[in-house]
PDB file of C-alpha atoms and ligand atoms in Angstrom:
ATOM      1  CA  MET A   1      21.888 -30.309 -86.500  1.00 50.00           C
ATOM      2  CA  SER A   2      21.446 -26.768 -84.965  1.00 64.00           C
ATOM      3  CA  ALA A   3      22.710 -23.885 -86.911  1.00 81.00           C
ATOM      4  CA  ASN A   4      25.577 -21.687 -85.961  1.00 88.00           C
ATOM      5  CA  ALA A   5      24.958 -18.752 -83.858  1.00 89.00           C
ATOM      6  CA  THR A   6      25.584 -14.974 -85.560  1.00 95.00           C
ATOM      7  CA  PRO A   7      28.869 -14.911 -86.400  1.00 98.00           C
ATOM      8  CA  ARG A   8      30.853 -12.182 -84.347  1.00 98.00           C
ATOM      9  CA  HIS A   9      33.233 -11.417 -87.280  1.00 98.00           C
ATOM     10  CA  ILE A  10      33.140 -11.371 -90.866  1.00 98.00           C
ATOM     11  CA  ALA A  11      35.712 -10.336 -93.255  1.00 99.00           C
ATOM     12  CA  PHE A  12      35.244  -9.207 -96.857  1.00 99.00           C
ATOM     13  CA  ILE A  13      37.637  -9.574 -99.964  1.00 99.00           C
ATOM     14  CA  MET A  14      36.020  -6.774-101.944  1.00 98.00           C
ATOM     15  CA  ASP A  15      36.691  -7.994-105.451  1.00 98.00           C
ATOM     16  CA  GLY A  16      35.265  -7.452-109.030  1.00 98.00           C
ATOM     17  CA  ASN A  17      34.994  -3.739-108.850  1.00 98.00           C
ATOM     18  CA  GLY A  18      37.196  -3.692-112.454  1.00 98.00           C
ATOM     19  CA  ARG A  19      34.768  -6.108-114.020  1.00 98.00           C
ATOM     20  CA  TRP A  20      31.828  -4.225-113.073  1.00 98.00           C
ATOM     21  CA  ALA A  21      33.031  -1.102-114.489  1.00 98.00           C
ATOM     22  CA  LYS A  22      34.055  -3.010-117.466  1.00 98.00           C
ATOM     23  CA  LYS A  23      30.797  -4.545-118.403  1.00 98.00           C
ATOM     24  CA  ARG A  24      29.651  -0.985-118.593  1.00 98.00           C
ATOM     25  CA  PHE A  25      32.342   0.705-120.376  1.00 98.00           C
ATOM     26  CA  LEU A  26      33.305   2.787-117.248  1.00 98.00           C
ATOM     27  CA  PRO A  27      36.982   3.495-115.696  1.00 97.00           C
ATOM     28  CA  ARG A  28      37.802   0.850-113.153  1.00 98.00           C
ATOM     29  CA  LYS A  29      37.757   4.339-110.790  1.00 97.00           C
ATOM     30  CA  ALA A  30      33.558   3.994-111.198  1.00 98.00           C
ATOM     31  CA  GLY A  31      33.738   0.283-110.015  1.00 98.00           C
ATOM     32  CA  HIS A  32      35.407   1.285-106.946  1.00 98.00           C
ATOM     33  CA  ARG A  33      33.013   4.050-106.288  1.00 98.00           C
ATOM     34  CA  GLN A  34      30.019   1.704-106.651  1.00 98.00           C
ATOM     35  CA  GLY A  35      32.411  -0.599-104.640  1.00 98.00           C
ATOM     36  CA  VAL A  36      31.702   2.090-101.434  1.00 98.00           C
ATOM     37  CA  LYS A  37      28.366   2.204-101.789  1.00 98.00           C
ATOM     38  CA  ALA A  38      28.200  -1.832-101.491  1.00 98.00           C
ATOM     39  CA  LEU A  39      30.475  -1.396 -98.446  1.00 98.00           C
ATOM     40  CA  GLU A  40      27.888   0.759 -96.599  1.00 98.00           C
ATOM     41  CA  ARG A  41      24.909  -1.741 -97.206  1.00 98.00           C
ATOM     42  CA  VAL A  42      27.345  -4.294 -96.008  1.00 98.00           C
ATOM     43  CA  VAL A  43      27.982  -2.368 -92.929  1.00 98.00           C
ATOM     44  CA  ASP A  44      24.417  -1.802 -92.245  1.00 98.00           C
ATOM     45  CA  ALA A  45      23.345  -5.185 -92.939  1.00 98.00           C
ATOM     46  CA  CYS A  46      25.902  -6.783 -90.412  1.00 98.00           C
ATOM     47  CA  GLU A  47      25.205  -4.179 -87.927  1.00 98.00           C
ATOM     48  CA  LYS A  48      21.422  -4.779 -88.018  1.00 98.00           C
ATOM     49  CA  LYS A  49      22.410  -8.646 -87.697  1.00 98.00           C
ATOM     50  CA  GLY A  50      24.436  -7.886 -84.530  1.00 98.00           C
ATOM     51  CA  VAL A  51      27.682  -8.961 -86.108  1.00 98.00           C
ATOM     52  CA  GLU A  52      30.157  -7.528 -83.882  1.00 98.00           C
ATOM     53  CA  MET A  53      33.295  -7.039 -86.300  1.00 98.00           C
ATOM     54  CA  VAL A  54      33.518  -6.553 -90.148  1.00 98.00           C
ATOM     55  CA  THR A  55      36.768  -6.387 -91.977  1.00 99.00           C
ATOM     56  CA  PHE A  56      37.214  -5.078 -95.681  1.00 99.00           C
ATOM     57  CA  TYR A  57      40.194  -5.846 -97.124  1.00 98.00           C
ATOM     58  CA  ALA A  58      40.617  -2.281 -99.266  1.00 98.00           C
ATOM     59  CA  PHE A  59      43.975  -2.371-100.746  1.00 98.00           C
ATOM     60  CA  SER A  60      46.561  -4.955-100.406  1.00 98.00           C
ATOM     61  CA  THR A  61      50.265  -4.710-100.229  1.00 98.00           C
ATOM     62  CA  GLU A  62      50.529  -6.050-103.933  1.00 98.00           C
ATOM     63  CA  ASN A  63      48.053  -3.588-105.099  1.00 98.00           C
ATOM     64  CA  TRP A  64      50.672  -0.981-105.458  1.00 98.00           C
ATOM     65  CA  ALA A  65      51.470  -2.797-108.769  1.00 98.00           C
ATOM     66  CA  ARG A  66      48.342  -1.217-110.402  1.00 98.00           C
ATOM     67  CA  PRO A  67      48.280   1.898-112.622  1.00 97.00           C
ATOM     68  CA  GLN A  68      49.074   5.221-110.519  1.00 98.00           C
ATOM     69  CA  ASP A  69      46.132   6.979-111.468  1.00 97.00           C
ATOM     70  CA  GLU A  70      44.116   4.168-110.219  1.00 98.00           C
ATOM     71  CA  ILE A  71      46.016   3.938-107.130  1.00 98.00           C
ATOM     72  CA  ASP A  72      45.764   7.565-106.437  1.00 98.00           C
ATOM     73  CA  ALA A  73      41.690   7.739-106.872  1.00 98.00           C
ATOM     74  CA  LEU A  74      41.578   4.464-104.363  1.00 98.00           C
ATOM     75  CA  PHE A  75      43.295   6.781-101.768  1.00 98.00           C
ATOM     76  CA  ALA A  76      41.433   9.766-102.555  1.00 98.00           C
ATOM     77  CA  MET A  77      38.277   7.734-102.250  1.00 98.00           C
ATOM     78  CA  VAL A  78      39.663   6.530 -98.557  1.00 98.00           C
ATOM     79  CA  ALA A  79      40.309  10.018 -97.670  1.00 98.00           C
ATOM     80  CA  GLU A  80      36.808  11.090 -98.573  1.00 98.00           C
ATOM     81  CA  PHE A  81      35.102   8.284 -97.290  1.00 98.00           C
ATOM     82  CA  ALA A  82      36.866   8.837 -93.994  1.00 97.00           C
ATOM     83  CA  ASP A  83      35.659  12.427 -93.813  1.00 96.00           C
ATOM     84  CA  THR A  84      32.246  11.381 -94.840  1.00 96.00           C
ATOM     85  CA  ARG A  85      30.449   8.271 -94.256  1.00 97.00           C
ATOM     86  CA  LEU A  86      32.923   7.181 -91.470  1.00 97.00           C
ATOM     87  CA  LYS A  87      32.182  10.064 -89.420  1.00 96.00           C
ATOM     88  CA  GLU A  88      28.671   9.038 -89.526  1.00 97.00           C
ATOM     89  CA  TYR A  89      29.611   5.683 -88.293  1.00 98.00           C
ATOM     90  CA  VAL A  90      31.406   7.385 -85.421  1.00 98.00           C
ATOM     91  CA  ALA A  91      28.221   9.588 -84.732  1.00 97.00           C
ATOM     92  CA  ARG A  92      26.111   6.447 -84.118  1.00 97.00           C
ATOM     93  CA  GLY A  93      28.581   4.558 -82.049  1.00 98.00           C
ATOM     94  CA  LEU A  94      30.683   2.232 -84.490  1.00 98.00           C
ATOM     95  CA  ARG A  95      34.412   1.438 -83.691  1.00 97.00           C
ATOM     96  CA  ILE A  96      36.724   2.003 -86.374  1.00 98.00           C
ATOM     97  CA  MET A  97      40.187   0.811 -87.414  1.00 98.00           C
ATOM     98  CA  PHE A  98      42.698   0.254 -90.141  1.00 98.00           C
ATOM     99  CA  MET A  99      45.175  -2.764 -90.392  1.00 98.00           C
ATOM    100  CA  GLY A 100      48.035  -2.225 -92.585  1.00 98.00           C
ATOM    101  CA  ASP A 101      51.250  -0.314 -93.310  1.00 98.00           C
ATOM    102  CA  LEU A 102      49.679   3.047 -93.316  1.00 98.00           C
ATOM    103  CA  ALA A 103      53.176   4.795 -93.178  1.00 98.00           C
ATOM    104  CA  PRO A 104      53.281   4.652 -97.347  1.00 98.00           C
ATOM    105  CA  LEU A 105      49.879   6.207 -97.602  1.00 98.00           C
ATOM    106  CA  PRO A 106      49.402   9.845 -99.064  1.00 98.00           C
ATOM    107  CA  GLN A 107      49.377  12.243 -95.998  1.00 98.00           C
ATOM    108  CA  LYS A 108      46.004  13.516 -96.695  1.00 98.00           C
ATOM    109  CA  THR A 109      44.522   9.716 -96.240  1.00 98.00           C
ATOM    110  CA  ARG A 110      46.648   9.166 -93.293  1.00 98.00           C
ATOM    111  CA  ASP A 111      45.324  12.034 -91.643  1.00 98.00           C
ATOM    112  CA  ALA A 112      41.930  11.827 -92.523  1.00 98.00           C
ATOM    113  CA  CYS A 113      42.209   8.011 -90.769  1.00 98.00           C
ATOM    114  CA  ALA A 114      43.741   9.100 -87.700  1.00 97.00           C
ATOM    115  CA  ARG A 115      41.206  11.589 -86.844  1.00 97.00           C
ATOM    116  CA  ILE A 116      38.361   9.065 -87.365  1.00 97.00           C
ATOM    117  CA  VAL A 117      40.275   6.473 -85.197  1.00 97.00           C
ATOM    118  CA  GLN A 118      40.942   9.422 -82.524  1.00 96.00           C
ATOM    119  CA  ALA A 119      37.193  10.574 -82.653  1.00 97.00           C
ATOM    120  CA  ALA A 120      35.714   6.758 -82.719  1.00 97.00           C
ATOM    121  CA  LYS A 121      37.952   5.880 -79.557  1.00 96.00           C
ATOM    122  CA  ASP A 122      35.099   5.406 -76.913  1.00 97.00           C
ATOM    123  CA  ASN A 123      32.597   4.055 -78.781  1.00 98.00           C
ATOM    124  CA  GLU A 124      31.209   0.440 -78.292  1.00 98.00           C
ATOM    125  CA  GLY A 125      29.359  -0.521 -81.383  1.00 98.00           C
ATOM    126  CA  MET A 126      30.149  -2.775 -84.043  1.00 98.00           C
ATOM    127  CA  ILE A 127      33.886  -2.337 -84.977  1.00 98.00           C
ATOM    128  CA  VAL A 128      34.417  -1.618 -88.895  1.00 98.00           C
ATOM    129  CA  ASN A 129      38.417  -2.888 -89.707  1.00 98.00           C
ATOM    130  CA  ILE A 130      39.721  -1.306 -92.688  1.00 98.00           C
ATOM    131  CA  ALA A 131      42.613  -3.164 -94.444  1.00 98.00           C
ATOM    132  CA  LEU A 132      44.907  -0.673 -96.068  1.00 98.00           C
ATOM    133  CA  ASN A 133      48.380  -1.293 -97.409  1.00 98.00           C
ATOM    134  CA  TYR A 134      47.730  -4.842 -95.756  1.00 98.00           C
ATOM    135  CA  GLY A 135      49.045  -8.030 -96.380  1.00 98.00           C
ATOM    136  CA  GLY A 136      49.123 -11.070 -94.222  1.00 98.00           C
ATOM    137  CA  ARG A 137      52.505 -12.328 -94.504  1.00 98.00           C
ATOM    138  CA  ASP A 138      53.850  -8.781 -93.817  1.00 98.00           C
ATOM    139  CA  GLU A 139      51.767  -8.866 -90.688  1.00 98.00           C
ATOM    140  CA  ILE A 140      53.024 -11.917 -89.338  1.00 98.00           C
ATOM    141  CA  LEU A 141      56.508 -10.849 -90.161  1.00 98.00           C
ATOM    142  CA  ARG A 142      55.915  -7.329 -88.221  1.00 98.00           C
ATOM    143  CA  ALA A 143      54.575  -9.621 -85.143  1.00 97.00           C
ATOM    144  CA  VAL A 144      57.467 -12.257 -85.479  1.00 96.00           C
ATOM    145  CA  ARG A 145      59.858  -8.785 -85.275  1.00 96.00           C
ATOM    146  CA  ARG A 146      57.970  -7.248 -82.400  1.00 95.00           C
ATOM    147  CA  VAL A 147      58.413 -10.412 -80.297  1.00 94.00           C
ATOM    148  CA  LEU A 148      62.147 -10.802 -81.413  1.00 93.00           C
ATOM    149  CA  GLN A 149      62.509  -7.037 -80.292  1.00 94.00           C
ATOM    150  CA  SER A 150      61.035  -7.987 -77.000  1.00 91.00           C
ATOM    151  CA  GLY A 151      64.069 -10.418 -76.153  1.00 90.00           C
ATOM    152  CA  VAL A 152      61.977 -13.656 -75.301  1.00 89.00           C
ATOM    153  CA  LYS A 153      63.718 -16.674 -75.927  1.00 89.00           C
ATOM    154  CA  ASP A 154      60.300 -18.545 -76.827  1.00 93.00           C
ATOM    155  CA  VAL A 155      56.723 -17.601 -78.370  1.00 94.00           C
ATOM    156  CA  ASP A 156      53.348 -19.188 -77.982  1.00 95.00           C
ATOM    157  CA  VAL A 157      50.032 -18.967 -80.435  1.00 96.00           C
ATOM    158  CA  GLU A 158      48.922 -16.250 -77.994  1.00 95.00           C
ATOM    159  CA  THR A 159      51.647 -14.220 -77.873  1.00 94.00           C
ATOM    160  CA  LEU A 160      51.932 -13.963 -81.544  1.00 96.00           C
ATOM    161  CA  SER A 161      48.285 -13.457 -82.463  1.00 97.00           C
ATOM    162  CA  ASP A 162      48.440 -10.528 -79.633  1.00 96.00           C
ATOM    163  CA  CYS A 163      51.237  -9.097 -82.068  1.00 97.00           C
ATOM    164  CA  MET A 164      48.928  -9.033 -85.091  1.00 98.00           C
ATOM    165  CA  TYR A 165      46.712  -6.254 -86.216  1.00 98.00           C
ATOM    166  CA  THR A 166      44.003  -7.992 -84.787  1.00 98.00           C
ATOM    167  CA  GLY A 167      45.319  -8.602 -81.349  1.00 98.00           C
ATOM    168  CA  GLY A 168      42.767  -9.053 -78.651  1.00 97.00           C
ATOM    169  CA  LEU A 169      40.009  -9.642 -81.448  1.00 98.00           C
ATOM    170  CA  PRO A 170      38.073 -12.572 -82.765  1.00 98.00           C
ATOM    171  CA  ASP A 171      39.268 -14.262 -85.577  1.00 98.00           C
ATOM    172  CA  PRO A 172      36.929 -13.917 -88.938  1.00 98.00           C
ATOM    173  CA  ASP A 173      34.242 -16.735 -88.520  1.00 98.00           C
ATOM    174  CA  ILE A 174      33.593 -16.141 -92.046  1.00 98.00           C
ATOM    175  CA  ILE A 175      36.019 -14.603 -94.823  1.00 98.00           C
ATOM    176  CA  VAL A 176      33.578 -13.819 -97.719  1.00 99.00           C
ATOM    177  CA  ARG A 177      35.132 -13.113-101.461  1.00 99.00           C
ATOM    178  CA  SER A 178      33.124 -11.453-104.086  1.00 98.00           C
ATOM    179  CA  SER A 179      33.560 -12.018-107.741  1.00 98.00           C
ATOM    180  CA  GLY A 180      34.034 -15.989-108.077  1.00 98.00           C
ATOM    181  CA  GLU A 181      38.111 -15.776-107.292  1.00 98.00           C
ATOM    182  CA  LYS A 182      38.786 -18.439-104.762  1.00 98.00           C
ATOM    183  CA  ARG A 183      42.052 -17.243-103.123  1.00 98.00           C
ATOM    184  CA  LEU A 184      42.947 -15.425-100.163  1.00 98.00           C
ATOM    185  CA  SER A 185      45.426 -12.869-102.027  1.00 98.00           C
ATOM    186  CA  ASN A 186      47.453 -12.647 -98.785  1.00 98.00           C
ATOM    187  CA  PHE A 187      44.406 -11.898 -96.590  1.00 99.00           C
ATOM    188  CA  MET A 188      44.620 -12.462 -92.614  1.00 99.00           C
ATOM    189  CA  LEU A 189      46.473 -15.657 -93.113  1.00 98.00           C
ATOM    190  CA  TRP A 190      47.124 -15.833 -89.452  1.00 98.00           C
ATOM    191  CA  GLN A 191      43.743 -15.245 -88.512  1.00 98.00           C
ATOM    192  CA  ALA A 192      41.940 -17.440 -91.229  1.00 98.00           C
ATOM    193  CA  ALA A 193      42.931 -20.865 -89.417  1.00 98.00           C
ATOM    194  CA  TYR A 194      39.358 -21.886 -88.639  1.00 98.00           C
ATOM    195  CA  SER A 195      37.299 -19.344 -90.744  1.00 98.00           C
ATOM    196  CA  GLU A 196      34.683 -20.530 -93.077  1.00 98.00           C
ATOM    197  CA  PHE A 197      34.872 -19.434 -96.619  1.00 98.00           C
ATOM    198  CA  VAL A 198      32.313 -18.479 -98.649  1.00 98.00           C
ATOM    199  CA  PHE A 199      32.639 -17.722-102.155  1.00 98.00           C
ATOM    200  CA  ARG A 200      29.797 -15.684-103.781  1.00 98.00           C
ATOM    201  CA  ASP A 201      29.822 -15.037-107.613  1.00 98.00           C
ATOM    202  CA  GLU A 202      28.484 -11.481-107.468  1.00 98.00           C
ATOM    203  CA  LEU A 203      30.644  -8.765-107.906  1.00 98.00           C
ATOM    204  CA  TRP A 204      31.440  -6.246-105.006  1.00 98.00           C
ATOM    205  CA  PRO A 205      29.587  -3.352-106.345  1.00 98.00           C
ATOM    206  CA  ASP A 206      26.641  -5.789-106.479  1.00 98.00           C
ATOM    207  CA  PHE A 207      26.617  -6.709-102.597  1.00 98.00           C
ATOM    208  CA  ASP A 208      23.406  -5.859-100.630  1.00 98.00           C
ATOM    209  CA  GLU A 209      21.797  -7.001 -97.569  1.00 98.00           C
ATOM    210  CA  LYS A 210      20.424  -9.963 -99.578  1.00 98.00           C
ATOM    211  CA  THR A 211      23.745 -11.304-100.379  1.00 98.00           C
ATOM    212  CA  ILE A 212      24.493 -10.995 -96.216  1.00 98.00           C
ATOM    213  CA  ASP A 213      21.368 -12.926 -96.043  1.00 98.00           C
ATOM    214  CA  ALA A 214      22.483 -15.943 -98.179  1.00 98.00           C
ATOM    215  CA  VAL A 215      26.280 -15.623 -96.396  1.00 98.00           C
ATOM    216  CA  LEU A 216      24.600 -15.838 -93.141  1.00 98.00           C
ATOM    217  CA  GLU A 217      22.586 -19.007 -94.621  1.00 97.00           C
ATOM    218  CA  GLU A 218      25.302 -20.839 -95.788  1.00 97.00           C
ATOM    219  CA  TYR A 219      27.541 -19.971 -92.611  1.00 97.00           C
ATOM    220  CA  ALA A 220      24.226 -21.523 -90.707  1.00 96.00           C
ATOM    221  CA  SER A 221      24.854 -24.911 -92.418  1.00 95.00           C
ATOM    222  CA  ARG A 222      28.143 -25.329 -92.050  1.00 95.00           C
ATOM    223  CA  ASP A 223      29.536 -27.763 -89.179  1.00 92.00           C
ATOM    224  CA  ARG A 224      32.670 -26.316 -87.445  1.00 94.00           C
ATOM    225  CA  ARG A 225      34.589 -29.053 -86.197  1.00 93.00           C
ATOM    226  CA  TYR A 226      37.925 -27.792 -85.093  1.00 93.00           C
ATOM    227  CA  GLY A 227      39.492 -30.987 -85.749  1.00 94.00           C
ATOM    228  CA  SER A 228      37.077 -32.637 -83.447  1.00 92.00           C
ATOM    229  CA  VAL A 229      34.763 -35.328 -84.552  1.00 89.00           C
ATOM    230  CA  LYS A 230      31.172 -33.387 -84.014  1.00 75.00           C
ATOM    231  CA  ARG A 231      29.476 -30.288 -83.263  1.00 61.00           C
ATOM    232  CA  LEU A 232      30.298 -29.077 -79.587  1.00 55.00           C
ATOM    233  CA  ASP A 233      26.722 -27.748 -79.297  1.00 55.00           C
TER     234      ASP A 233
HETATM  235  C1  IPE B   1      38.727  -4.921-106.164  1.00 76.77           C
HETATM  236  O1  IPE B   1      38.247  -4.699-107.273  1.00 76.77           O
HETATM  237  C2  IPE B   1      39.166  -3.753-105.391  1.00 76.77           C
HETATM  238  C3  IPE B   1      40.208  -3.526-104.835  1.00 76.77           C
HETATM  239  C4  IPE B   1      41.747  -4.445-104.954  1.00 76.77           C
HETATM  240  C5  IPE B   1      40.858  -2.214-104.308  1.00 76.77           C
HETATM  241  P1  IPE B   1      39.261  -4.896-108.568  1.00 76.77           P
HETATM  242  O2  IPE B   1      39.758  -3.352-108.785  1.00 76.77           O
HETATM  243  O3  IPE B   1      40.366  -5.803-108.257  1.00 76.77           O
HETATM  244  O4  IPE B   1      38.583  -5.538-109.334  1.00 76.77           O
HETATM  245  P2  IPE B   1      38.640  -6.471-110.636  1.00 76.77           P
HETATM  246  O5  IPE B   1      39.076  -8.090-109.991  1.00 76.77           O
HETATM  247  O6  IPE B   1      39.689  -6.036-111.743  1.00 76.77           O
HETATM  248  O7  IPE B   1      37.587  -7.119-111.212  1.00 76.77           O
HETATM  249  C1  IPE B   2      42.496  -8.743-103.094  1.00 76.77           C
HETATM  250  O1  IPE B   2      41.756  -8.356-104.534  1.00 76.77           O
HETATM  251  C2  IPE B   2      42.989  -7.403-102.805  1.00 76.77           C
HETATM  252  C3  IPE B   2      41.908  -6.674-102.430  1.00 76.77           C
HETATM  253  C4  IPE B   2      40.586  -7.123-102.407  1.00 76.77           C
HETATM  254  C5  IPE B   2      42.135  -5.332-101.923  1.00 76.77           C
HETATM  255  P1  IPE B   2      43.290  -8.374-105.925  1.00 76.77           P
HETATM  256  O2  IPE B   2      42.227  -8.191-107.055  1.00 76.77           O
HETATM  257  O3  IPE B   2      44.175  -7.504-105.749  1.00 76.77           O
HETATM  258  O4  IPE B   2      43.422  -9.684-105.910  1.00 76.77           O
HETATM  259  P2  IPE B   2      44.245 -10.582-107.195  1.00 76.77           P
HETATM  260  O5  IPE B   2      45.383 -10.139-107.625  1.00 76.77           O
HETATM  261  O6  IPE B   2      43.266 -11.054-108.138  1.00 76.77           O
HETATM  262  O7  IPE B   2      44.896 -12.286-106.366  1.00 76.77           O
HETATM  263 MG1   MG B   3      40.518  -8.103-108.246  1.00 76.77          MG
END
């Protein structure tokens, strides 16, 4: 049995920042800060492996239910991250995109995101996609509304796919969730049709290059059949 090739797209549900902080008697925000460092390690590791696209679930449409000070801290961190690390990523050729409804985000965060997307628009490196105020159901609804507005009488899978935030981009080959939880929490519901799921027990702030090696090893051993009876290679 030959192994799967390098995945084109890996998507991460970054979970467990709060538990990481709690274990150390620190505020949840300290966990998110370490979570940003983990994201940086994961971006570097995936780029090194030749992955074409990485997606990070940073804030869900349901996360507005959290305490306001945690929400404020998260969006302040996103703005800071865009102005610092994302700038570096742009300088080294990475492409940056955001998926989700950015309209309700603080103006400072939206401006920082827009500046980065603009600065990276001619880059050709790995795509770093950050999901902010993202929900899979919300994305599907928006896509359906766009199709309805175009006035067509019928719709097919390709047309609807093109109306998703990820239109024209590959679906995730792997969806990784940290911290032992085994659910999607409204993440990439449309794109997950044939994704391989990898659930890791490590909390997100503990993710590093070794975790990515383990994820890729696990992926290599999977038999992706797509409804057929045997491996197609
Ligand atoms: C994930 O960590 C980060 C975000 C949702 C922004 P959590 O904050 O959900 O951490 P736990 O699940 O409480 O440990
Ligand atoms: C999922 O994590 C959302 C993000 C990682 C941004 P949550 O911690 O919000 O998910 P639930 O509430 O445990 O399902
Ligand atoms: Mg959580």
